[in-house]
Amino acid sequence: MDSLRAIVVGADLGSFSRAAVQLGRSQSAISMQLKKLEEQAGAQLFARKGRGLVPTAVGEALIAYARKIVDLNDEAALALGAATNTGVVRLGLPQDFFEDVMPATLTAFSSRHPTAQVDIRAGQNHKLAEEVAAGRLDGAIVYFDEGSGGEGELLCTLPMRWLAHESFKPAGAKPVPLVMFDHPCLFRKAALSALDRARLPWRAAVTTPSLSYVWAALRSKLGIAVRTAHGVPEDMVCVDGRFGLPDLPPIEIRLLTSQTASSAAEDMCGILRGEANRLITPT
């Protein structure tokens, strides 16, 4: 059981040295556990890539089973009052929901699973979806193009908005200055496609992977951004229909859940669904 837990934690953290620290074991002890598992499996479980190790096909299969076995072990121990930790639940969210959906979800989850460790990650849509599909995330809220037939469960559809600081004034007929996320980004794609269809020139004023930097750039009056109206700071305004800006399409918000999610992770995803419907879905 300790060996199975070691490879699960190592895979989650992307490092067996960090796994050793988290599990309170020496790195040599973790290496011995990995070697023992490979001997029992009769196959190589991890291959070296650069300075780290990545799972082989056999390793990926074993990790999927190991998650279920460890989760069931922890669930049984908890039921018998012998557990001190119910494992790690890994969740992915767009940065737009870090101020309301995430804390509401964590509060409700911690009341049911007070000893569970929660790993929250922010990331690009395609990366979050890939992490869920690979079992490295238990669940995630992800944006999808409307009508794209995206996987997961549709939570709601929201309109995209052109946003600017309340004191923003465009500089004459110059190209539309855009504050955008790094490529690839669905909001970026929607903005550029709409401007190109309308034959409006544009320029990239600021590109960033951080939503807080987007708001900072808008406060500096460097340009216009595209997001939904959810979680928009009070000093930002919707400028749809102004400055000759074209209409934008809506965007879908979907909940993705890993097929290897533990019972605690499934509970987390259920709570996330409820809080997202309560806080995001238009009334």
Short mmCIF file of C-alpha atoms in Angstrom, two decimals:
data_model
loop_
_atom_site.label_atom_id
_atom_site.label_comp_id
_atom_site.label_asym_id
_atom_site.label_seq_id
_atom_site.Cartn_x
_atom_site.Cartn_y
_atom_site.Cartn_z
CA MET A 1 0.00 0.00 0.00
CA ASP A 2 2.86 2.39 0.82
CA SER A 3 4.44 1.67 -2.56
CA LEU A 4 1.19 2.30 -4.42
CA ARG A 5 0.69 5.54 -2.51
CA ALA A 6 4.24 6.59 -3.39
CA ILE A 7 3.74 6.24 -7.14
CA VAL A 8 0.37 8.04 -6.99
CA VAL A 9 1.84 10.98 -5.08
CA GLY A 10 4.95 10.97 -7.29
CA ALA A 11 2.82 11.07 -10.43
CA ASP A 12 0.63 13.85 -9.01
CA LEU A 13 3.59 16.00 -7.98
CA GLY A 14 5.66 15.16 -11.04
CA SER A 15 8.62 14.36 -8.80
CA PHE A 16 9.52 11.46 -6.53
CA SER A 17 11.80 13.71 -4.48
CA ARG A 18 8.81 15.95 -3.69
CA ALA A 19 6.73 12.83 -3.04
CA ALA A 20 9.33 11.70 -0.50
CA VAL A 21 9.05 15.03 1.32
CA GLN A 22 5.23 14.91 1.33
CA LEU A 23 5.15 11.30 2.55
CA GLY A 24 7.87 11.83 5.15
CA ARG A 25 10.14 9.19 3.59
CA SER A 26 13.69 9.30 2.30
CA GLN A 27 14.23 9.46 -1.44
CA SER A 28 16.12 6.15 -1.32
CA ALA A 29 13.12 4.50 0.37
CA ILE A 30 10.83 5.75 -2.39
CA SER A 31 13.27 4.47 -5.02
CA MET A 32 13.28 1.05 -3.39
CA GLN A 33 9.48 0.96 -3.38
CA LEU A 34 9.42 1.85 -7.06
CA LYS A 35 12.00 -0.87 -7.84
CA LYS A 36 9.95 -3.42 -5.87
CA LEU A 37 6.79 -2.54 -7.84
CA GLU A 38 8.63 -2.88 -11.14
CA GLU A 39 9.93 -6.31 -10.10
CA GLN A 40 6.42 -7.41 -9.16
CA ALA A 41 4.92 -5.98 -12.35
CA GLY A 42 7.68 -7.46 -14.50
CA ALA A 43 7.88 -4.22 -16.48
CA GLN A 44 9.36 -0.75 -16.37
CA LEU A 45 6.88 1.68 -14.82
CA PHE A 46 8.68 4.97 -15.33
CA ALA A 47 11.13 6.27 -17.92
CA ARG A 48 13.56 9.15 -17.51
CA LYS A 49 12.69 12.33 -19.40
CA GLY A 50 15.10 15.18 -18.90
CA ARG A 51 15.66 15.50 -15.17
CA GLY A 52 12.45 13.72 -14.22
CA LEU A 53 10.55 10.47 -14.62
CA VAL A 54 7.38 9.96 -16.65
CA PRO A 55 5.07 6.91 -16.54
CA THR A 56 5.32 4.26 -19.25
CA ALA A 57 2.13 2.77 -20.67
CA VAL A 58 2.30 0.05 -18.01
CA GLY A 59 2.99 2.68 -15.36
CA GLU A 60 -0.04 4.72 -16.40
CA ALA A 61 -2.23 1.63 -16.11
CA LEU A 62 -0.87 0.75 -12.67
CA ILE A 63 -1.27 4.35 -11.43
CA ALA A 64 -4.95 4.29 -12.42
CA TYR A 65 -5.51 1.13 -10.38
CA ALA A 66 -3.30 2.41 -7.56
CA ARG A 67 -5.51 5.48 -7.17
CA LYS A 68 -8.58 3.29 -6.73
CA ILE A 69 -6.82 0.93 -4.32
CA VAL A 70 -5.37 3.73 -2.19
CA ASP A 71 -8.67 5.62 -2.14
CA LEU A 72 -10.57 2.48 -1.09
CA ASN A 73 -7.97 1.77 1.59
CA ASP A 74 -8.27 5.31 2.95
CA GLU A 75 -12.06 5.17 2.82
CA ALA A 76 -12.06 1.92 4.82
CA ALA A 77 -9.57 3.34 7.32
CA LEU A 78 -11.67 6.46 7.74
CA ALA A 79 -14.79 4.38 8.36
CA LEU A 80 -12.93 2.48 11.07
CA GLY A 81 -11.56 5.66 12.62
CA ALA A 82 -7.99 4.78 11.70
CA ALA A 83 -7.30 7.35 9.01
CA THR A 84 -5.49 10.62 9.45
CA ASN A 85 -5.78 11.71 5.84
CA THR A 86 -8.30 10.79 3.12
CA GLY A 87 -5.84 11.45 0.29
CA VAL A 88 -5.43 14.24 -2.22
CA VAL A 89 -8.31 15.63 -4.27
CA ARG A 90 -7.11 17.54 -7.32
CA LEU A 91 -9.25 20.25 -8.89
CA GLY A 92 -8.78 22.61 -11.83
CA LEU A 93 -10.53 25.96 -12.27
CA PRO A 94 -10.25 29.01 -14.52
CA GLN A 95 -9.00 32.05 -12.63
CA ASP A 96 -12.42 33.74 -13.07
CA PHE A 97 -13.86 31.51 -10.34
CA PHE A 98 -11.15 31.83 -7.68
CA GLU A 99 -12.99 34.55 -5.75
CA ASP A 100 -16.34 32.84 -5.24
CA VAL A 101 -16.80 29.32 -6.63
CA MET A 102 -13.53 27.96 -5.30
CA PRO A 103 -13.85 29.15 -1.66
CA ALA A 104 -17.52 28.14 -1.50
CA THR A 105 -16.65 24.67 -2.82
CA LEU A 106 -13.70 24.22 -0.46
CA THR A 107 -15.73 25.34 2.55
CA ALA A 108 -18.48 22.82 1.85
CA PHE A 109 -16.02 20.04 1.03
CA SER A 110 -13.85 20.54 4.12
CA SER A 111 -16.91 20.21 6.36
CA ARG A 112 -17.49 16.71 4.93
CA HIS A 113 -13.84 15.68 4.53
CA PRO A 114 -11.89 17.57 7.19
CA THR A 115 -8.68 15.54 6.74
CA ALA A 116 -8.51 15.57 2.94
CA GLN A 117 -5.78 17.47 1.13
CA VAL A 118 -6.96 19.57 -1.82
CA ASP A 119 -4.74 20.54 -4.73
CA ILE A 120 -6.15 23.48 -6.73
CA ARG A 121 -4.70 24.32 -10.13
CA ALA A 122 -5.36 27.13 -12.57
CA GLY A 123 -4.51 26.61 -16.19
CA GLN A 124 -5.45 26.93 -19.82
CA ASN A 125 -8.58 25.14 -20.94
CA HIS A 126 -6.91 22.55 -23.12
CA LYS A 127 -4.38 21.72 -20.39
CA LEU A 128 -7.06 21.30 -17.73
CA ALA A 129 -9.04 19.01 -20.04
CA GLU A 130 -5.91 16.98 -20.79
CA GLU A 131 -5.10 16.67 -17.08
CA VAL A 132 -8.60 15.35 -16.31
CA ALA A 133 -8.47 12.88 -19.22
CA ALA A 134 -5.09 11.61 -18.01
CA GLY A 135 -6.33 11.22 -14.43
CA ARG A 136 -3.95 13.85 -13.08
CA LEU A 137 -6.92 16.02 -12.11
CA ASP A 138 -10.08 14.61 -10.52
CA GLY A 139 -12.31 17.35 -11.89
CA ALA A 140 -12.25 20.74 -13.57
CA ILE A 141 -14.45 23.54 -14.80
CA VAL A 142 -13.51 24.27 -18.40
CA TYR A 143 -14.63 26.73 -21.08
CA PHE A 144 -15.78 25.39 -24.47
CA ASP A 145 -16.96 27.01 -27.68
CA GLU A 146 -20.75 27.00 -27.87
CA GLY A 147 -22.03 24.01 -29.81
CA SER A 148 -18.59 22.41 -30.01
CA GLY A 149 -19.92 19.16 -28.56
CA GLY A 150 -17.39 19.32 -25.75
CA GLU A 151 -17.14 16.49 -23.29
CA GLY A 152 -18.32 16.62 -19.72
CA GLU A 153 -21.47 18.13 -18.28
CA LEU A 154 -22.79 21.47 -19.52
CA LEU A 155 -23.33 23.78 -16.56
CA CYS A 156 -24.38 26.93 -18.38
CA THR A 157 -23.75 29.21 -21.35
CA LEU A 158 -22.63 32.80 -20.78
CA PRO A 159 -22.29 35.73 -23.20
CA MET A 160 -18.81 37.05 -23.87
CA ARG A 161 -18.34 40.77 -23.22
CA TRP A 162 -15.99 43.49 -24.35
CA LEU A 163 -14.59 44.97 -21.14
CA ALA A 164 -12.61 48.09 -20.35
CA HIS A 165 -11.80 50.30 -17.39
CA GLU A 166 -14.50 52.83 -16.60
CA SER A 167 -12.16 55.71 -17.59
CA PHE A 168 -10.92 54.13 -20.82
CA LYS A 169 -11.10 56.26 -23.97
CA PRO A 170 -9.92 54.94 -27.35
CA ALA A 171 -7.24 56.90 -29.18
CA GLY A 172 -9.01 57.95 -32.36
CA ALA A 173 -9.19 55.52 -35.28
CA LYS A 174 -6.10 53.55 -34.32
CA PRO A 175 -6.24 49.72 -34.25
CA VAL A 176 -8.26 48.29 -31.35
CA PRO A 177 -5.79 47.72 -28.47
CA LEU A 178 -6.36 44.29 -26.98
CA VAL A 179 -5.44 42.89 -23.58
CA MET A 180 -5.41 39.13 -24.03
CA PHE A 181 -4.42 35.83 -22.51
CA ASP A 182 -1.55 33.97 -24.14
CA HIS A 183 -2.39 31.70 -27.09
CA PRO A 184 -4.32 29.40 -27.10
CA CYS A 185 -7.33 31.02 -25.43
CA LEU A 186 -11.00 30.84 -26.43
CA PHE A 187 -11.61 34.46 -25.44
CA ARG A 188 -8.62 35.57 -27.48
CA LYS A 189 -9.80 33.53 -30.47
CA ALA A 190 -13.32 34.97 -30.23
CA ALA A 191 -12.05 38.57 -30.06
CA LEU A 192 -9.72 38.23 -33.03
CA SER A 193 -12.28 36.35 -35.15
CA ALA A 194 -14.98 38.96 -34.46
CA LEU A 195 -12.66 41.87 -35.29
CA ASP A 196 -11.37 40.18 -38.46
CA ARG A 197 -14.93 39.48 -39.65
CA ALA A 198 -15.81 43.12 -39.03
CA ARG A 199 -12.59 44.15 -40.81
CA LEU A 200 -11.48 46.18 -37.82
CA PRO A 201 -7.73 46.49 -37.34
CA TRP A 202 -6.38 45.44 -33.97
CA ARG A 203 -3.10 45.20 -32.10
CA ALA A 204 -1.95 43.18 -29.13
CA ALA A 205 -1.38 45.74 -26.38
CA VAL A 206 -0.77 43.23 -23.57
CA THR A 207 -0.59 39.43 -23.47
CA THR A 208 -0.43 37.57 -20.17
CA PRO A 209 -1.32 34.21 -18.57
CA SER A 210 -2.74 35.96 -15.48
CA LEU A 211 -6.28 37.30 -15.06
CA SER A 212 -5.12 39.72 -12.37
CA TYR A 213 -2.63 41.14 -14.91
CA VAL A 214 -5.50 41.56 -17.39
CA TRP A 215 -7.36 43.71 -14.86
CA ALA A 216 -4.15 45.62 -14.07
CA ALA A 217 -3.59 46.36 -17.77
CA LEU A 218 -7.18 47.56 -18.15
CA ARG A 219 -6.76 49.82 -15.10
CA SER A 220 -3.73 51.25 -16.84
CA LYS A 221 -6.07 52.02 -19.74
CA LEU A 222 -3.91 50.04 -22.14
CA GLY A 223 -6.78 48.45 -24.01
CA ILE A 224 -9.93 46.31 -24.12
CA ALA A 225 -10.36 42.68 -23.05
CA VAL A 226 -12.91 39.92 -23.64
CA ARG A 227 -14.25 37.79 -20.76
CA THR A 228 -17.68 36.93 -19.38
CA ALA A 229 -19.30 39.31 -16.90
CA HIS A 230 -18.66 36.85 -14.05
CA GLY A 231 -16.25 38.12 -11.41
CA VAL A 232 -15.54 41.38 -13.19
CA PRO A 233 -14.12 44.06 -10.83
CA GLU A 234 -16.38 46.97 -10.04
CA ASP A 235 -14.21 49.49 -11.90
CA MET A 236 -14.57 47.58 -15.17
CA VAL A 237 -17.46 48.25 -17.54
CA CYS A 238 -19.01 46.42 -20.46
CA VAL A 239 -18.40 48.31 -23.71
CA ASP A 240 -20.47 46.07 -26.02
CA GLY A 241 -21.79 48.14 -28.93
CA ARG A 242 -19.35 50.99 -28.27
CA PHE A 243 -16.30 52.04 -30.31
CA GLY A 244 -17.69 50.08 -33.25
CA LEU A 245 -16.93 46.77 -31.56
CA PRO A 246 -18.64 43.72 -33.14
CA ASP A 247 -20.89 41.18 -31.42
CA LEU A 248 -19.28 38.24 -29.66
CA PRO A 249 -20.51 34.62 -29.41
CA PRO A 250 -21.48 32.98 -26.10
CA ILE A 251 -19.24 30.47 -24.38
CA GLU A 252 -20.05 27.21 -22.59
CA ILE A 253 -18.94 26.26 -19.09
CA ARG A 254 -18.58 22.52 -18.56
CA LEU A 255 -17.67 20.26 -15.65
CA LEU A 256 -15.19 17.49 -16.44
CA THR A 257 -14.75 14.54 -14.04
CA SER A 258 -12.03 11.91 -14.19
CA GLN A 259 -13.08 8.28 -14.60
CA THR A 260 -10.57 7.37 -11.88
CA ALA A 261 -11.88 9.89 -9.32
CA SER A 262 -12.14 8.60 -5.75
CA SER A 263 -15.34 8.79 -3.76
CA ALA A 264 -14.03 11.93 -2.04
CA ALA A 265 -13.17 13.46 -5.42
CA GLU A 266 -16.61 12.59 -6.78
CA ASP A 267 -18.10 14.33 -3.74
CA MET A 268 -15.91 17.36 -4.46
CA CYS A 269 -17.12 17.44 -8.07
CA GLY A 270 -20.73 17.23 -6.89
CA ILE A 271 -20.18 20.17 -4.56
CA LEU A 272 -18.42 22.08 -7.34
CA ARG A 273 -21.39 21.46 -9.63
CA GLY A 274 -23.82 22.83 -7.05
CA GLU A 275 -21.74 25.91 -6.23
CA ALA A 276 -21.09 26.66 -9.90
CA ASN A 277 -24.79 26.42 -10.69
CA ARG A 278 -25.57 28.69 -7.75
CA LEU A 279 -22.89 31.30 -8.40
CA ILE A 280 -22.32 31.26 -12.16
CA THR A 281 -25.56 30.26 -13.86
CA PRO A 282 -27.57 33.33 -14.92
CA THR A 283 -30.83 33.82 -13.03
#
